[in-house]
Coordinates of N, CA and C in Angstrom, one line a residue:
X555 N -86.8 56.0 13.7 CA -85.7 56.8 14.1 C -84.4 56.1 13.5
X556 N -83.4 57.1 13.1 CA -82.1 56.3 12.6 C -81.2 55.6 13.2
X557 N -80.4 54.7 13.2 CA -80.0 54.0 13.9 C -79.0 55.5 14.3
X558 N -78.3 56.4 13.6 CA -77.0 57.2 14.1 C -77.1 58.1 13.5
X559 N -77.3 59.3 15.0 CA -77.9 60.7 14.2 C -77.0 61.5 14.5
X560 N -76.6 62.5 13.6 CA -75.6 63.0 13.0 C -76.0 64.9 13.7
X561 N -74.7 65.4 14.3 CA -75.1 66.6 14.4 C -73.8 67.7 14.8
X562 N -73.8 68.8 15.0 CA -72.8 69.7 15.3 C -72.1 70.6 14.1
X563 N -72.8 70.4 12.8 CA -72.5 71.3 11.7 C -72.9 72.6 11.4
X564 N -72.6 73.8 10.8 CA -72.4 74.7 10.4 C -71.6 75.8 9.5
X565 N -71.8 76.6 9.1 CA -70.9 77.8 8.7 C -70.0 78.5 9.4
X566 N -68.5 78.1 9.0 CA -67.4 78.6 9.6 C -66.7 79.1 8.4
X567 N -65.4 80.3 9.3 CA -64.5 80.9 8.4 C -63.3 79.9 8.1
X568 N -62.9 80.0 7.1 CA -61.8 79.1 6.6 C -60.6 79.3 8.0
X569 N -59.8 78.4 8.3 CA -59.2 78.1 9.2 C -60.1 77.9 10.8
X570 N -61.2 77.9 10.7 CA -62.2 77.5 12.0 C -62.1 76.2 12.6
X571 N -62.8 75.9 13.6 CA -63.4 74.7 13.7 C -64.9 74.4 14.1
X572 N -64.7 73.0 13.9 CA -66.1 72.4 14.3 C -65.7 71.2 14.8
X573 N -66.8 71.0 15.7 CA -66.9 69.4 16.8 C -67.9 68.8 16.1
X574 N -68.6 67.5 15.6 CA -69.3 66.7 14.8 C -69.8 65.8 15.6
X575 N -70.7 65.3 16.2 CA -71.2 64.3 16.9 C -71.8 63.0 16.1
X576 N -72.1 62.1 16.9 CA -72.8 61.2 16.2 C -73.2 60.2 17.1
X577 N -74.8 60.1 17.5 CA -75.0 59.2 18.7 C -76.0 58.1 18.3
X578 N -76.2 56.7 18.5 CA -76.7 55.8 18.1 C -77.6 55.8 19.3
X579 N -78.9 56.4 19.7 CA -79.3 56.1 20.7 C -80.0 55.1 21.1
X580 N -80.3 54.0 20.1 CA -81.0 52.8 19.6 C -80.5 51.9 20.1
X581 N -79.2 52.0 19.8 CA -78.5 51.0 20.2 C -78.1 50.6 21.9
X582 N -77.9 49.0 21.7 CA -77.1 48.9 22.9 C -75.6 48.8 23.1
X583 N -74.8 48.9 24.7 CA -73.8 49.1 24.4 C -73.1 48.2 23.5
X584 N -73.6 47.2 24.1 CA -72.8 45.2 23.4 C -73.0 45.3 22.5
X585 N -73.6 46.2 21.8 CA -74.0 46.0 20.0 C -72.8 47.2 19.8
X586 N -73.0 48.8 19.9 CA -72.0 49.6 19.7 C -70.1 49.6 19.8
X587 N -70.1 48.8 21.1 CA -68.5 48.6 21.5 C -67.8 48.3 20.4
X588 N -68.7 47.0 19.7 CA -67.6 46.3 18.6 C -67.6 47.1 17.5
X589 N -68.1 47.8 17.4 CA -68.5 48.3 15.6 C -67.1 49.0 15.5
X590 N -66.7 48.9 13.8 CA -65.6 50.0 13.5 C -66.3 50.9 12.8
X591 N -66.3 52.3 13.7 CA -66.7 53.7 13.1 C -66.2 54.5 12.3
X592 N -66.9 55.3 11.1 CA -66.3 56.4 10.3 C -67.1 57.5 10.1
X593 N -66.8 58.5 9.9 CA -67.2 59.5 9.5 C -66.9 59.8 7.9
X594 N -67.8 60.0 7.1 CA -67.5 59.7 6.1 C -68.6 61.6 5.4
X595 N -68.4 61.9 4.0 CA -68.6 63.2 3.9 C -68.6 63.1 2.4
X596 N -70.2 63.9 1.8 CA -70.3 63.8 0.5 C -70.5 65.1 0.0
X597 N -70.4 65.3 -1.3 CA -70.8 67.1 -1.8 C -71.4 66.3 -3.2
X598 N -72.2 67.5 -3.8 CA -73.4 66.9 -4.7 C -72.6 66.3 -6.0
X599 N -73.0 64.9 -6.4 CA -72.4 65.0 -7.8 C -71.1 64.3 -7.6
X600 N -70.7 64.1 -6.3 CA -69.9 63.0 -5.9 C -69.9 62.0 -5.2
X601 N -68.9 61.2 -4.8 CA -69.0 60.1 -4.0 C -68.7 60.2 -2.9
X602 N -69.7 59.9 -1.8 CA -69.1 59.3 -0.5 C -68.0 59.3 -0.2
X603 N -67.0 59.5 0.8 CA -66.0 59.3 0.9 C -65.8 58.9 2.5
X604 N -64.8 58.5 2.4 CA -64.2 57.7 4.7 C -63.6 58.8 4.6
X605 N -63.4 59.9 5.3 CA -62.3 60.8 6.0 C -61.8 60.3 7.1
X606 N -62.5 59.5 8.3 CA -61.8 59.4 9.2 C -62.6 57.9 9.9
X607 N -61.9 56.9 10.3 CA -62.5 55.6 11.0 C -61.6 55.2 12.2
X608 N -62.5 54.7 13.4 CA -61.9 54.4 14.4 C -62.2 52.8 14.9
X609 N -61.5 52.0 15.5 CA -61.6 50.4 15.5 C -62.4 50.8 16.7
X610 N -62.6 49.4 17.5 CA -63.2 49.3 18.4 C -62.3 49.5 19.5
X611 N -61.3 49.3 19.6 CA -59.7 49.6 20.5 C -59.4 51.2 20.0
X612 N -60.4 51.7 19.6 CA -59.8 53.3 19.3 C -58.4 53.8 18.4
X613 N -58.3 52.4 17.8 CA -57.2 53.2 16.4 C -57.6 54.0 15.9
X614 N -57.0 54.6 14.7 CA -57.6 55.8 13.8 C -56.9 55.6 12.5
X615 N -57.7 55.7 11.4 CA -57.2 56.4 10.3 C -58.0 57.3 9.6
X616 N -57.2 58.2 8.6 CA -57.4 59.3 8.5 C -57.3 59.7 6.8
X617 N -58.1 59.8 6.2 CA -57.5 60.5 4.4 C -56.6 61.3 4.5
X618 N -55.8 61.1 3.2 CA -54.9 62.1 3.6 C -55.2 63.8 3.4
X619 N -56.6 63.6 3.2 CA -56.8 65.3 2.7 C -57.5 65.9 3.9
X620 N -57.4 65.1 5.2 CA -57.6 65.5 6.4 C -56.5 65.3 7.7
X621 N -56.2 64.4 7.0 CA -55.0 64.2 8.1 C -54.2 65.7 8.9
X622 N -53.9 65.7 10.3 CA -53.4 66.5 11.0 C -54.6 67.7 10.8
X623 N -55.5 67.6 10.6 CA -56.6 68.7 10.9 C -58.1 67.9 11.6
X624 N -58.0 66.8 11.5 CA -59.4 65.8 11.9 C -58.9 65.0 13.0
X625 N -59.7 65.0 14.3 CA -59.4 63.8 14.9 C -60.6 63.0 15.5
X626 N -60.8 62.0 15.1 CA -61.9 61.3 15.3 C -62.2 60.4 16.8
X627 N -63.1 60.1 17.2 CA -62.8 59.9 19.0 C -64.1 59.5 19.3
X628 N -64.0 58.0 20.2 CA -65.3 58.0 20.8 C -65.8 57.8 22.2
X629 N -66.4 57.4 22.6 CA -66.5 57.0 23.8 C -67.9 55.9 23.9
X630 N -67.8 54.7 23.9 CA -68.6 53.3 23.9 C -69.7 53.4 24.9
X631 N -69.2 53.9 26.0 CA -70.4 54.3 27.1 C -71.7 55.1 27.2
X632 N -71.2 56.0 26.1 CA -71.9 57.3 25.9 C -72.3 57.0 24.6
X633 N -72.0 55.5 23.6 CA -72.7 55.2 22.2 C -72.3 56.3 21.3
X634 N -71.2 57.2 21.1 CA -71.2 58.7 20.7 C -69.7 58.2 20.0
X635 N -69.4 59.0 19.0 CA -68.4 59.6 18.1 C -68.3 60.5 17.6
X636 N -67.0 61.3 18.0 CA -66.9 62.4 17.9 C -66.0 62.8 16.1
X637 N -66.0 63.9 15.6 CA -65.1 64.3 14.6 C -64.9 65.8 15.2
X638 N -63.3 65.9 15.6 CA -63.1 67.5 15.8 C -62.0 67.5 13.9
X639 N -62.9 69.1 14.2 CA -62.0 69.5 13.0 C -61.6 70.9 13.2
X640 N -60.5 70.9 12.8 CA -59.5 72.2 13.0 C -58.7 72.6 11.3
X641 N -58.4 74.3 11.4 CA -58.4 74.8 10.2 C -58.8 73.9 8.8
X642 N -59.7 74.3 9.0 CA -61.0 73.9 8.3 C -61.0 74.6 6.8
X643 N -60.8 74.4 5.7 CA -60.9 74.9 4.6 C -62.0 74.8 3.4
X644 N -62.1 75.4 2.5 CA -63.6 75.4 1.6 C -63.8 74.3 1.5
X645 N -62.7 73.1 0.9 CA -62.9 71.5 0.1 C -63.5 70.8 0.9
X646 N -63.4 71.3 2.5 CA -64.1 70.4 3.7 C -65.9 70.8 3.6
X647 N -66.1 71.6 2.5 CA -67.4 71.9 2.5 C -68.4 70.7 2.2
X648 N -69.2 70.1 2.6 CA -69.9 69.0 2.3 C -70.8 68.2 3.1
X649 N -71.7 67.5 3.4 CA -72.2 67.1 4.4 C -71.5 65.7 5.1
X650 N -71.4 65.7 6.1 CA -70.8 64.3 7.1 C -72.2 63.7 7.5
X651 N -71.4 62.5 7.4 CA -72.4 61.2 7.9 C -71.3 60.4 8.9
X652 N -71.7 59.5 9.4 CA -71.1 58.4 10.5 C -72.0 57.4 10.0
X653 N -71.4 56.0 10.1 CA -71.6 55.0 9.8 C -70.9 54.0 10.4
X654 N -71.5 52.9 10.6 CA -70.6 51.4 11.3 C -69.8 50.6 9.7
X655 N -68.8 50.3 9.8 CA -68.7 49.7 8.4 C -67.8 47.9 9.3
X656 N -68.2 47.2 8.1 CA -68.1 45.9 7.9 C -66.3 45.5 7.6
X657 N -65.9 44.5 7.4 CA -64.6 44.1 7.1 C -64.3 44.3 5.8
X658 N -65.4 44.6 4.9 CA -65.5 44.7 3.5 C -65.4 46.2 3.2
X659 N -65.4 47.0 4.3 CA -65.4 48.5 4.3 C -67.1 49.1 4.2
X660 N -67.8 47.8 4.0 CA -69.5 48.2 3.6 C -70.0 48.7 4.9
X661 N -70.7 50.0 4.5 CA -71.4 50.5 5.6 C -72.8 49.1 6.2
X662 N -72.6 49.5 7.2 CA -73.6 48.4 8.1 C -75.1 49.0 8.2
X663 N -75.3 50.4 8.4 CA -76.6 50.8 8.7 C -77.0 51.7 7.5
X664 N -78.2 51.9 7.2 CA -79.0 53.1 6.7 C -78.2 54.3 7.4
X665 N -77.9 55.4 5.9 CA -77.4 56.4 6.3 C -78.7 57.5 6.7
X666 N -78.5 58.3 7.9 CA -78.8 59.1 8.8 C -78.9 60.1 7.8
X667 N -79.5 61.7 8.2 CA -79.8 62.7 7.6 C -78.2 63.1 7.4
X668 N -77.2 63.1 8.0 CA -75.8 63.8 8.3 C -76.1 65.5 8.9
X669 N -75.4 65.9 8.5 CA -75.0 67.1 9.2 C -74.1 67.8 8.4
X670 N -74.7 69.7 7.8 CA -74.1 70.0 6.8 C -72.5 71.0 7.6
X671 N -71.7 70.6 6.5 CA -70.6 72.0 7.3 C -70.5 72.9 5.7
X672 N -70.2 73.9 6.1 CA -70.0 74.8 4.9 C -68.9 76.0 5.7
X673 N -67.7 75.4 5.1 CA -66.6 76.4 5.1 C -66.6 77.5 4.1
X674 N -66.6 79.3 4.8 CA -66.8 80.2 3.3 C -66.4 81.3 4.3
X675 N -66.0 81.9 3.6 CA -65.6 83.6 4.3 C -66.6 84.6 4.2

């Protein structure tokens, strides 16, 4: 089982939303609390990309091609991280993943199946 399984995607109309989960149920809390989290989102033929990462104190940053439409959010108790997304447009079309990442920006675990979204009218 993967360490962080990825879920809450689908087919929405351009300007929609969607809520994105991501729960580590493997884990313990003392292991999850510290991690710095991202959600991160690839389309075929390209690269990986961080759209959105949260510290362990719940800072946030954001790409700027999401910014003011993504907010990323977790809750340490519940081992869970959230991605809401609001007016939602085609370019956001792509699969999301979550991942713990390192000081080096390196992802820490084996990436999970993700979770597809496909924005389309």
């Amino acid at each position: 089982q993967a360490q962080l399984v990825e879920s809450g995607g689908g087919l929405v109309q351009p300007g929609g939303s969607l809520r994105l989960s991501c729960v580590a149920p493997r884990m313990i809390f003392s292991v999850f609390s510290p991690l710095h989290m991202g959600w991160y989102r690839q389309v075929p033929g390209k690269e990986r990309e961080l759209v959105a990462s949260i510290n362990p104190g719940s800072a946030t940053n954001y790409a700027d091609s999401v910014k003011g439409r993504f907010t990323i959010s977790r809750n340490n108790s519940r081992k869970t991280v959230w991605l809401q997304m609001s007016n939602l447009k085609p370019d956001d079309t792509a699969t999301y993943y979550c991942n713990a990442f390192d000081t080096a920006k390196q992802p820490r675990y084996n990436w999970g199946q993700g979770t597809q979204v496909t924005v389309s009218s």
